[in-house]
Amino acid sequence: MAPEEDTGTELLLQSFERRFLAARALRSFPWQSLEAKLRDSSDSELLRNILQKPSEGSVTLSESTAIISHGTTGLVTWDAALYLAEWAIENPAAFTDRTVLELGSGAGLTGLAICKMCRPRAYIFSDCHSRVLEQLRGNVLLNGLSLEADITANLDSPRVTVAQLDWDVTTVCQLSAFQPDVVIAADVLYCPEAIVSLVGVLRRLAACREHQRAPEVYVAFTVRNPETCQLFTTELGRAGIRWEAEPRHDQKLFPYEEHLEMAILNLTL
């Protein structure tokens, strides 16, 4: 193989590893075997099609290869996002023909899975970091979805918005503009300050639908530190927010770590 072809194959492989199957280099996936086949093959058109033409039932992501990048952890997919995405696919009625607001969308895997598999009426990805928002917009387009301002948007697809949302400063008036029926968040309970901010924005969301039922809220998280989880439930109690745990579901689709304890809380605002 010529040097330029070898370089092209290497770049293609790196792109494949980064974007395919939620950008996870799975321990069970034969990356070395794939690389050997690519280097021995003169035709990688099939792989190009996988990268450039994501199918309706798949999610393609561009992510950072570092856990912390540009001062944020939001440029990679975390396990609770995979867990929540799988739960959503198993419970599509919670999202079908409804407006969904996601808090702390990160790389966007959960929302993209819901948009493709659960048929929401509208979906709002949100985050506060400019680099995360930029990546989110790219991932929305990468998956064949259109942003709300696109006049060529597919009418059969949900209305998709990417919004900058700082939990500490957003107001009831700003949240009211979203009019969400459902609010979700995954892996956002990483420190006491974030927990307090999250509970604060949930209280404001409860007040943003005047004379209407408050949105349903599902929060998924990995139990890394029991004290952090206890703080979250304590703060919910102080805010008068009731909750119950959703039944644990079995891992079927996504490669999150099986030994980690996962939970989804169904909150009543």
PDB file of C-alpha atoms in Angstrom:
ATOM      1  CA  MET A   1       0.000   0.000   0.000  1.00  0.00           C
ATOM      2  CA  ALA A   2       1.340   3.441  -0.923  1.00  0.00           C
ATOM      3  CA  PRO A   3       2.310   5.784   1.959  1.00  0.00           C
ATOM      4  CA  GLU A   4      -0.529   8.202   1.191  1.00  0.00           C
ATOM      5  CA  GLU A   5      -3.026   5.318   1.147  1.00  0.00           C
ATOM      6  CA  ASP A   6      -1.622   4.034   4.428  1.00  0.00           C
ATOM      7  CA  THR A   7      -2.030   7.477   6.021  1.00  0.00           C
ATOM      8  CA  GLY A   8      -5.567   7.767   4.701  1.00  0.00           C
ATOM      9  CA  THR A   9      -6.498   4.371   6.111  1.00  0.00           C
ATOM     10  CA  GLU A  10      -5.009   5.266   9.491  1.00  0.00           C
ATOM     11  CA  LEU A  11      -6.992   8.515   9.651  1.00  0.00           C
ATOM     12  CA  LEU A  12     -10.142   6.700   8.603  1.00  0.00           C
ATOM     13  CA  LEU A  13      -9.622   4.086  11.301  1.00  0.00           C
ATOM     14  CA  GLN A  14      -9.097   6.765  13.949  1.00  0.00           C
ATOM     15  CA  SER A  15     -12.322   8.450  12.858  1.00  0.00           C
ATOM     16  CA  PHE A  16     -14.131   5.130  12.988  1.00  0.00           C
ATOM     17  CA  GLU A  17     -12.861   4.375  16.499  1.00  0.00           C
ATOM     18  CA  ARG A  18     -13.874   7.832  17.650  1.00  0.00           C
ATOM     19  CA  ARG A  19     -17.352   8.020  16.168  1.00  0.00           C
ATOM     20  CA  PHE A  20     -18.780   4.537  15.815  1.00  0.00           C
ATOM     21  CA  LEU A  21     -20.821   2.919  18.627  1.00  0.00           C
ATOM     22  CA  ALA A  22     -20.909   6.085  20.742  1.00  0.00           C
ATOM     23  CA  ALA A  23     -17.175   6.583  20.236  1.00  0.00           C
ATOM     24  CA  ARG A  24     -16.391   3.728  22.610  1.00  0.00           C
ATOM     25  CA  ALA A  25     -13.304   1.642  21.809  1.00  0.00           C
ATOM     26  CA  LEU A  26     -14.979  -1.488  23.132  1.00  0.00           C
ATOM     27  CA  ARG A  27     -12.794  -4.088  24.773  1.00  0.00           C
ATOM     28  CA  SER A  28     -14.826  -6.730  22.943  1.00  0.00           C
ATOM     29  CA  PHE A  29     -14.487  -5.084  19.521  1.00  0.00           C
ATOM     30  CA  PRO A  30     -11.556  -6.435  17.438  1.00  0.00           C
ATOM     31  CA  TRP A  31      -9.886  -3.104  16.629  1.00  0.00           C
ATOM     32  CA  GLN A  32      -6.498  -4.684  15.859  1.00  0.00           C
ATOM     33  CA  SER A  33      -8.091  -7.234  13.538  1.00  0.00           C
ATOM     34  CA  LEU A  34     -10.059  -4.464  11.811  1.00  0.00           C
ATOM     35  CA  GLU A  35      -6.925  -2.387  11.355  1.00  0.00           C
ATOM     36  CA  ALA A  36      -5.086  -5.344   9.834  1.00  0.00           C
ATOM     37  CA  LYS A  37      -7.912  -5.943   7.365  1.00  0.00           C
ATOM     38  CA  LEU A  38      -7.998  -2.281   6.398  1.00  0.00           C
ATOM     39  CA  ARG A  39      -4.262  -2.166   5.793  1.00  0.00           C
ATOM     40  CA  ASP A  40      -4.473  -5.289   3.604  1.00  0.00           C
ATOM     41  CA  SER A  41      -7.494  -4.082   1.689  1.00  0.00           C
ATOM     42  CA  SER A  42      -7.550  -1.720  -1.264  1.00  0.00           C
ATOM     43  CA  ASP A  43     -11.222  -0.835  -0.755  1.00  0.00           C
ATOM     44  CA  SER A  44     -12.637   0.755   2.403  1.00  0.00           C
ATOM     45  CA  GLU A  45     -15.832   2.065   0.788  1.00  0.00           C
ATOM     46  CA  LEU A  46     -18.058   0.106   3.180  1.00  0.00           C
ATOM     47  CA  LEU A  47     -16.425   1.755   6.168  1.00  0.00           C
ATOM     48  CA  ARG A  48     -16.770   5.160   4.533  1.00  0.00           C
ATOM     49  CA  ASN A  49     -20.487   4.509   4.133  1.00  0.00           C
ATOM     50  CA  ILE A  50     -20.781   3.617   7.808  1.00  0.00           C
ATOM     51  CA  LEU A  51     -19.077   6.867   8.778  1.00  0.00           C
ATOM     52  CA  GLN A  52     -20.796   9.179   6.330  1.00  0.00           C
ATOM     53  CA  LYS A  53     -24.314   7.730   6.148  1.00  0.00           C
ATOM     54  CA  PRO A  54     -25.554   6.864   9.658  1.00  0.00           C
ATOM     55  CA  SER A  55     -28.699   4.748   9.545  1.00  0.00           C
ATOM     56  CA  GLU A  56     -32.002   5.729  11.131  1.00  0.00           C
ATOM     57  CA  GLY A  57     -31.552   3.374  14.070  1.00  0.00           C
ATOM     58  CA  SER A  58     -27.945   4.273  14.874  1.00  0.00           C
ATOM     59  CA  VAL A  59     -26.307   7.156  16.704  1.00  0.00           C
ATOM     60  CA  THR A  60     -23.020   8.603  15.472  1.00  0.00           C
ATOM     61  CA  LEU A  61     -20.990  10.872  17.747  1.00  0.00           C
ATOM     62  CA  SER A  62     -17.946  13.070  17.533  1.00  0.00           C
ATOM     63  CA  GLU A  63     -16.338  13.212  20.969  1.00  0.00           C
ATOM     64  CA  SER A  64     -13.152  14.230  22.695  1.00  0.00           C
ATOM     65  CA  THR A  65     -10.652  11.450  23.312  1.00  0.00           C
ATOM     66  CA  ALA A  66      -9.824  12.956  26.740  1.00  0.00           C
ATOM     67  CA  ILE A  67     -12.026  12.715  29.831  1.00  0.00           C
ATOM     68  CA  ILE A  68     -11.343  16.378  30.614  1.00  0.00           C
ATOM     69  CA  SER A  69     -10.927  18.702  27.656  1.00  0.00           C
ATOM     70  CA  HIS A  70     -11.318  22.478  27.283  1.00  0.00           C
ATOM     71  CA  GLY A  71     -11.969  22.653  31.013  1.00  0.00           C
ATOM     72  CA  THR A  72     -15.047  20.411  30.944  1.00  0.00           C
ATOM     73  CA  THR A  73     -16.015  16.738  31.206  1.00  0.00           C
ATOM     74  CA  GLY A  74     -18.962  17.315  28.876  1.00  0.00           C
ATOM     75  CA  LEU A  75     -17.202  16.380  25.652  1.00  0.00           C
ATOM     76  CA  VAL A  76     -17.396  12.622  26.287  1.00  0.00           C
ATOM     77  CA  THR A  77     -20.256  10.193  26.927  1.00  0.00           C
ATOM     78  CA  TRP A  78     -20.623   8.932  30.495  1.00  0.00           C
ATOM     79  CA  ASP A  79     -22.164   5.651  31.589  1.00  0.00           C
ATOM     80  CA  ALA A  80     -25.405   7.088  33.015  1.00  0.00           C
ATOM     81  CA  ALA A  81     -26.142   8.658  29.620  1.00  0.00           C
ATOM     82  CA  LEU A  82     -25.910   5.199  28.037  1.00  0.00           C
ATOM     83  CA  TYR A  83     -28.100   3.763  30.791  1.00  0.00           C
ATOM     84  CA  LEU A  84     -30.750   6.470  30.377  1.00  0.00           C
ATOM     85  CA  ALA A  85     -30.699   6.108  26.582  1.00  0.00           C
ATOM     86  CA  GLU A  86     -31.345   2.390  26.897  1.00  0.00           C
ATOM     87  CA  TRP A  87     -34.155   3.000  29.409  1.00  0.00           C
ATOM     88  CA  ALA A  88     -35.723   5.544  27.042  1.00  0.00           C
ATOM     89  CA  ILE A  89     -35.650   3.103  24.136  1.00  0.00           C
ATOM     90  CA  GLU A  90     -37.411   0.562  26.358  1.00  0.00           C
ATOM     91  CA  ASN A  91     -39.980   3.189  27.484  1.00  0.00           C
ATOM     92  CA  PRO A  92     -40.696   5.285  24.367  1.00  0.00           C
ATOM     93  CA  ALA A  93     -44.178   6.322  25.554  1.00  0.00           C
ATOM     94  CA  ALA A  94     -42.545   8.623  28.119  1.00  0.00           C
ATOM     95  CA  PHE A  95     -41.270  10.778  25.237  1.00  0.00           C
ATOM     96  CA  THR A  96     -43.494  10.179  22.194  1.00  0.00           C
ATOM     97  CA  ASP A  97     -45.160  13.368  20.889  1.00  0.00           C
ATOM     98  CA  ARG A  98     -43.832  15.362  23.849  1.00  0.00           C
ATOM     99  CA  THR A  99     -41.405  18.239  24.326  1.00  0.00           C
ATOM    100  CA  VAL A 100     -38.241  17.075  26.081  1.00  0.00           C
ATOM    101  CA  LEU A 101     -35.668  19.297  27.797  1.00  0.00           C
ATOM    102  CA  GLU A 102     -32.323  17.716  28.624  1.00  0.00           C
ATOM    103  CA  LEU A 103     -30.175  19.359  31.292  1.00  0.00           C
ATOM    104  CA  GLY A 104     -26.423  18.978  30.806  1.00  0.00           C
ATOM    105  CA  SER A 105     -26.603  17.184  27.459  1.00  0.00           C
ATOM    106  CA  GLY A 106     -22.845  16.702  27.094  1.00  0.00           C
ATOM    107  CA  ALA A 107     -21.986  14.840  23.894  1.00  0.00           C
ATOM    108  CA  GLY A 108     -25.685  14.279  23.202  1.00  0.00           C
ATOM    109  CA  LEU A 109     -25.995  10.488  23.005  1.00  0.00           C
ATOM    110  CA  THR A 110     -29.121  10.203  25.174  1.00  0.00           C
ATOM    111  CA  GLY A 111     -30.984  12.916  23.305  1.00  0.00           C
ATOM    112  CA  LEU A 112     -30.011  11.608  19.902  1.00  0.00           C
ATOM    113  CA  ALA A 113     -31.226   8.130  20.838  1.00  0.00           C
ATOM    114  CA  ILE A 114     -34.544   9.593  22.027  1.00  0.00           C
ATOM    115  CA  CYS A 115     -34.924  11.714  18.882  1.00  0.00           C
ATOM    116  CA  LYS A 116     -34.343   8.705  16.647  1.00  0.00           C
ATOM    117  CA  MET A 117     -36.189   6.004  18.560  1.00  0.00           C
ATOM    118  CA  CYS A 118     -38.903   7.635  20.701  1.00  0.00           C
ATOM    119  CA  ARG A 119     -40.440  10.230  18.323  1.00  0.00           C
ATOM    120  CA  PRO A 120     -40.675  13.291  20.599  1.00  0.00           C
ATOM    121  CA  ARG A 121     -42.478  16.355  19.272  1.00  0.00           C
ATOM    122  CA  ALA A 122     -39.546  18.610  20.182  1.00  0.00           C
ATOM    123  CA  TYR A 123     -36.183  18.118  21.869  1.00  0.00           C
ATOM    124  CA  ILE A 124     -34.039  20.757  23.578  1.00  0.00           C
ATOM    125  CA  PHE A 125     -30.399  19.878  24.196  1.00  0.00           C
ATOM    126  CA  SER A 126     -28.849  22.223  26.756  1.00  0.00           C
ATOM    127  CA  ASP A 127     -25.502  22.892  28.366  1.00  0.00           C
ATOM    128  CA  CYS A 128     -23.552  25.908  29.603  1.00  0.00           C
ATOM    129  CA  HIS A 129     -20.117  25.325  28.086  1.00  0.00           C
ATOM    130  CA  SER A 130     -19.524  26.909  24.660  1.00  0.00           C
ATOM    131  CA  ARG A 131     -17.333  24.057  23.385  1.00  0.00           C
ATOM    132  CA  VAL A 132     -19.927  21.474  24.438  1.00  0.00           C
ATOM    133  CA  LEU A 133     -22.655  23.433  22.658  1.00  0.00           C
ATOM    134  CA  GLU A 134     -20.550  23.578  19.511  1.00  0.00           C
ATOM    135  CA  GLN A 135     -20.014  19.817  19.602  1.00  0.00           C
ATOM    136  CA  LEU A 136     -23.717  19.232  20.278  1.00  0.00           C
ATOM    137  CA  ARG A 137     -24.736  21.180  17.188  1.00  0.00           C
ATOM    138  CA  GLY A 138     -22.275  19.168  15.121  1.00  0.00           C
ATOM    139  CA  ASN A 139     -23.568  15.855  16.477  1.00  0.00           C
ATOM    140  CA  VAL A 140     -27.178  16.823  15.781  1.00  0.00           C
ATOM    141  CA  LEU A 141     -26.310  17.491  12.132  1.00  0.00           C
ATOM    142  CA  LEU A 142     -24.077  14.410  11.974  1.00  0.00           C
ATOM    143  CA  ASN A 143     -27.122  12.275  12.760  1.00  0.00           C
ATOM    144  CA  GLY A 144     -29.291  13.699  10.007  1.00  0.00           C
ATOM    145  CA  LEU A 145     -31.381  15.921  12.292  1.00  0.00           C
ATOM    146  CA  SER A 146     -32.006  19.596  11.620  1.00  0.00           C
ATOM    147  CA  LEU A 147     -31.802  22.454  14.058  1.00  0.00           C
ATOM    148  CA  GLU A 148     -34.986  24.440  14.566  1.00  0.00           C
ATOM    149  CA  ALA A 149     -33.934  27.406  12.411  1.00  0.00           C
ATOM    150  CA  ASP A 150     -33.392  25.170   9.365  1.00  0.00           C
ATOM    151  CA  ILE A 151     -36.291  25.780   6.980  1.00  0.00           C
ATOM    152  CA  THR A 152     -35.422  22.549   5.152  1.00  0.00           C
ATOM    153  CA  ALA A 153     -36.003  20.463   8.291  1.00  0.00           C
ATOM    154  CA  ASN A 154     -37.733  17.110   7.903  1.00  0.00           C
ATOM    155  CA  LEU A 155     -41.294  17.515   9.187  1.00  0.00           C
ATOM    156  CA  ASP A 156     -41.283  13.902  10.368  1.00  0.00           C
ATOM    157  CA  SER A 157     -38.365  14.608  12.716  1.00  0.00           C
ATOM    158  CA  PRO A 158     -38.646  16.379  16.074  1.00  0.00           C
ATOM    159  CA  ARG A 159     -37.963  20.105  16.326  1.00  0.00           C
ATOM    160  CA  VAL A 160     -34.434  20.171  17.708  1.00  0.00           C
ATOM    161  CA  THR A 161     -32.886  23.076  19.613  1.00  0.00           C
ATOM    162  CA  VAL A 162     -29.460  23.459  21.215  1.00  0.00           C
ATOM    163  CA  ALA A 163     -29.692  25.990  24.044  1.00  0.00           C
ATOM    164  CA  GLN A 164     -27.174  27.566  26.388  1.00  0.00           C
ATOM    165  CA  LEU A 165     -28.488  27.079  29.907  1.00  0.00           C
ATOM    166  CA  ASP A 166     -26.646  28.035  33.088  1.00  0.00           C
ATOM    167  CA  TRP A 167     -28.511  26.500  36.018  1.00  0.00           C
ATOM    168  CA  ASP A 168     -27.368  29.181  38.452  1.00  0.00           C
ATOM    169  CA  VAL A 169     -28.634  32.182  36.500  1.00  0.00           C
ATOM    170  CA  THR A 170     -31.523  30.968  34.339  1.00  0.00           C
ATOM    171  CA  THR A 171     -34.900  32.377  35.326  1.00  0.00           C
ATOM    172  CA  VAL A 172     -38.427  30.998  35.457  1.00  0.00           C
ATOM    173  CA  CYS A 173     -39.255  33.236  32.495  1.00  0.00           C
ATOM    174  CA  GLN A 174     -36.423  31.771  30.415  1.00  0.00           C
ATOM    175  CA  LEU A 175     -37.373  28.211  31.324  1.00  0.00           C
ATOM    176  CA  SER A 176     -41.028  28.914  30.505  1.00  0.00           C
ATOM    177  CA  ALA A 177     -40.055  29.489  26.874  1.00  0.00           C
ATOM    178  CA  PHE A 178     -39.166  25.790  26.571  1.00  0.00           C
ATOM    179  CA  GLN A 179     -42.531  24.511  27.918  1.00  0.00           C
ATOM    180  CA  PRO A 180     -41.165  20.999  28.504  1.00  0.00           C
ATOM    181  CA  ASP A 181     -43.424  18.033  29.143  1.00  0.00           C
ATOM    182  CA  VAL A 182     -40.423  15.942  30.200  1.00  0.00           C
ATOM    183  CA  VAL A 183     -37.059  16.911  31.694  1.00  0.00           C
ATOM    184  CA  ILE A 184     -34.098  14.524  31.781  1.00  0.00           C
ATOM    185  CA  ALA A 185     -30.510  14.621  33.015  1.00  0.00           C
ATOM    186  CA  ALA A 186     -27.732  12.039  33.119  1.00  0.00           C
ATOM    187  CA  ASP A 187     -24.546  11.903  35.189  1.00  0.00           C
ATOM    188  CA  VAL A 188     -24.805  15.463  36.518  1.00  0.00           C
ATOM    189  CA  LEU A 189     -24.429  14.618  40.243  1.00  0.00           C
ATOM    190  CA  TYR A 190     -20.658  14.921  40.353  1.00  0.00           C
ATOM    191  CA  CYS A 191     -20.174  17.447  43.196  1.00  0.00           C
ATOM    192  CA  PRO A 192     -22.221  19.191  45.942  1.00  0.00           C
ATOM    193  CA  GLU A 193     -22.282  22.509  44.043  1.00  0.00           C
ATOM    194  CA  ALA A 194     -23.757  20.858  40.946  1.00  0.00           C
ATOM    195  CA  ILE A 195     -26.397  19.121  43.049  1.00  0.00           C
ATOM    196  CA  VAL A 196     -27.537  22.372  44.654  1.00  0.00           C
ATOM    197  CA  SER A 197     -27.650  24.064  41.244  1.00  0.00           C
ATOM    198  CA  LEU A 198     -29.614  21.178  39.722  1.00  0.00           C
ATOM    199  CA  VAL A 199     -32.220  21.170  42.480  1.00  0.00           C
ATOM    200  CA  GLY A 200     -32.526  24.933  42.099  1.00  0.00           C
ATOM    201  CA  VAL A 201     -33.286  24.718  38.389  1.00  0.00           C
ATOM    202  CA  LEU A 202     -35.750  21.878  39.010  1.00  0.00           C
ATOM    203  CA  ARG A 203     -37.653  24.109  41.451  1.00  0.00           C
ATOM    204  CA  ARG A 204     -37.853  26.821  38.798  1.00  0.00           C
ATOM    205  CA  LEU A 205     -39.016  24.307  36.206  1.00  0.00           C
ATOM    206  CA  ALA A 206     -41.876  23.355  38.531  1.00  0.00           C
ATOM    207  CA  ALA A 207     -43.050  26.971  38.378  1.00  0.00           C
ATOM    208  CA  CYS A 208     -42.577  27.516  34.648  1.00  0.00           C
ATOM    209  CA  ARG A 209     -45.834  25.896  33.444  1.00  0.00           C
ATOM    210  CA  GLU A 210     -48.470  28.131  34.993  1.00  0.00           C
ATOM    211  CA  HIS A 211     -51.890  26.449  35.336  1.00  0.00           C
ATOM    212  CA  GLN A 212     -50.430  23.302  33.772  1.00  0.00           C
ATOM    213  CA  ARG A 213     -49.038  20.084  35.129  1.00  0.00           C
ATOM    214  CA  ALA A 214     -45.345  20.301  36.050  1.00  0.00           C
ATOM    215  CA  PRO A 215     -43.007  18.363  33.740  1.00  0.00           C
ATOM    216  CA  GLU A 216     -42.020  14.795  34.467  1.00  0.00           C
ATOM    217  CA  VAL A 217     -38.357  14.532  35.439  1.00  0.00           C
ATOM    218  CA  TYR A 218     -35.981  11.588  35.066  1.00  0.00           C
ATOM    219  CA  VAL A 219     -32.451  11.838  36.472  1.00  0.00           C
ATOM    220  CA  ALA A 220     -29.981   9.017  35.811  1.00  0.00           C
ATOM    221  CA  PHE A 221     -26.718   8.700  37.693  1.00  0.00           C
ATOM    222  CA  THR A 222     -23.915   6.337  38.561  1.00  0.00           C
ATOM    223  CA  VAL A 223     -23.554   5.614  42.265  1.00  0.00           C
ATOM    224  CA  ARG A 224     -19.861   6.352  42.678  1.00  0.00           C
ATOM    225  CA  ASN A 225     -20.145   7.951  46.108  1.00  0.00           C
ATOM    226  CA  PRO A 226     -23.165   7.113  48.334  1.00  0.00           C
ATOM    227  CA  GLU A 227     -22.724  10.415  50.181  1.00  0.00           C
ATOM    228  CA  THR A 228     -23.228  12.353  46.938  1.00  0.00           C
ATOM    229  CA  CYS A 229     -26.442  10.448  46.209  1.00  0.00           C
ATOM    230  CA  GLN A 230     -27.638  11.033  49.762  1.00  0.00           C
ATOM    231  CA  LEU A 231     -27.007  14.751  49.398  1.00  0.00           C
ATOM    232  CA  PHE A 232     -29.112  14.790  46.228  1.00  0.00           C
ATOM    233  CA  THR A 233     -32.103  13.105  47.868  1.00  0.00           C
ATOM    234  CA  THR A 234     -31.710  15.343  50.934  1.00  0.00           C
ATOM    235  CA  GLU A 235     -31.751  18.485  48.772  1.00  0.00           C
ATOM    236  CA  LEU A 236     -34.784  17.173  46.906  1.00  0.00           C
ATOM    237  CA  GLY A 237     -36.571  16.751  50.231  1.00  0.00           C
ATOM    238  CA  ARG A 238     -35.699  20.280  51.308  1.00  0.00           C
ATOM    239  CA  ALA A 239     -37.105  21.589  48.041  1.00  0.00           C
ATOM    240  CA  GLY A 240     -40.314  19.614  48.469  1.00  0.00           C
ATOM    241  CA  ILE A 241     -39.616  17.464  45.413  1.00  0.00           C
ATOM    242  CA  ARG A 242     -40.839  13.887  45.731  1.00  0.00           C
ATOM    243  CA  TRP A 243     -39.104  11.027  43.962  1.00  0.00           C
ATOM    244  CA  GLU A 244     -39.160   7.309  43.378  1.00  0.00           C
ATOM    245  CA  ALA A 245     -36.611   4.992  41.835  1.00  0.00           C
ATOM    246  CA  GLU A 246     -37.364   3.458  38.456  1.00  0.00           C
ATOM    247  CA  PRO A 247     -36.910  -0.334  38.319  1.00  0.00           C
ATOM    248  CA  ARG A 248     -33.419  -1.247  37.202  1.00  0.00           C
ATOM    249  CA  HIS A 249     -33.265  -2.492  33.619  1.00  0.00           C
ATOM    250  CA  ASP A 250     -30.875  -4.974  32.082  1.00  0.00           C
ATOM    251  CA  GLN A 251     -27.979  -3.906  29.900  1.00  0.00           C
ATOM    252  CA  LYS A 252     -28.733  -4.860  26.302  1.00  0.00           C
ATOM    253  CA  LEU A 253     -27.448  -2.244  23.876  1.00  0.00           C
ATOM    254  CA  PHE A 254     -24.704  -0.046  25.238  1.00  0.00           C
ATOM    255  CA  PRO A 255     -21.249  -0.872  26.638  1.00  0.00           C
ATOM    256  CA  TYR A 256     -21.369   0.784  30.063  1.00  0.00           C
ATOM    257  CA  GLU A 257     -19.580  -0.783  33.001  1.00  0.00           C
ATOM    258  CA  GLU A 258     -21.795  -3.528  34.432  1.00  0.00           C
ATOM    259  CA  HIS A 259     -20.286  -3.376  37.921  1.00  0.00           C
ATOM    260  CA  LEU A 260     -21.355   0.241  38.451  1.00  0.00           C
ATOM    261  CA  GLU A 261     -24.625   0.814  40.264  1.00  0.00           C
ATOM    262  CA  MET A 262     -27.008   2.883  38.145  1.00  0.00           C
ATOM    263  CA  ALA A 263     -30.254   4.550  39.103  1.00  0.00           C
ATOM    264  CA  ILE A 264     -33.015   6.594  37.489  1.00  0.00           C
ATOM    265  CA  LEU A 265     -35.161   8.748  39.754  1.00  0.00           C
ATOM    266  CA  ASN A 266     -38.629   9.775  38.643  1.00  0.00           C
ATOM    267  CA  LEU A 267     -39.146  13.173  40.283  1.00  0.00           C
ATOM    268  CA  THR A 268     -42.495  14.795  41.030  1.00  0.00           C
ATOM    269  CA  LEU A 269     -42.151  18.582  40.935  1.00  0.00           C
TER     270      LEU A 269
END
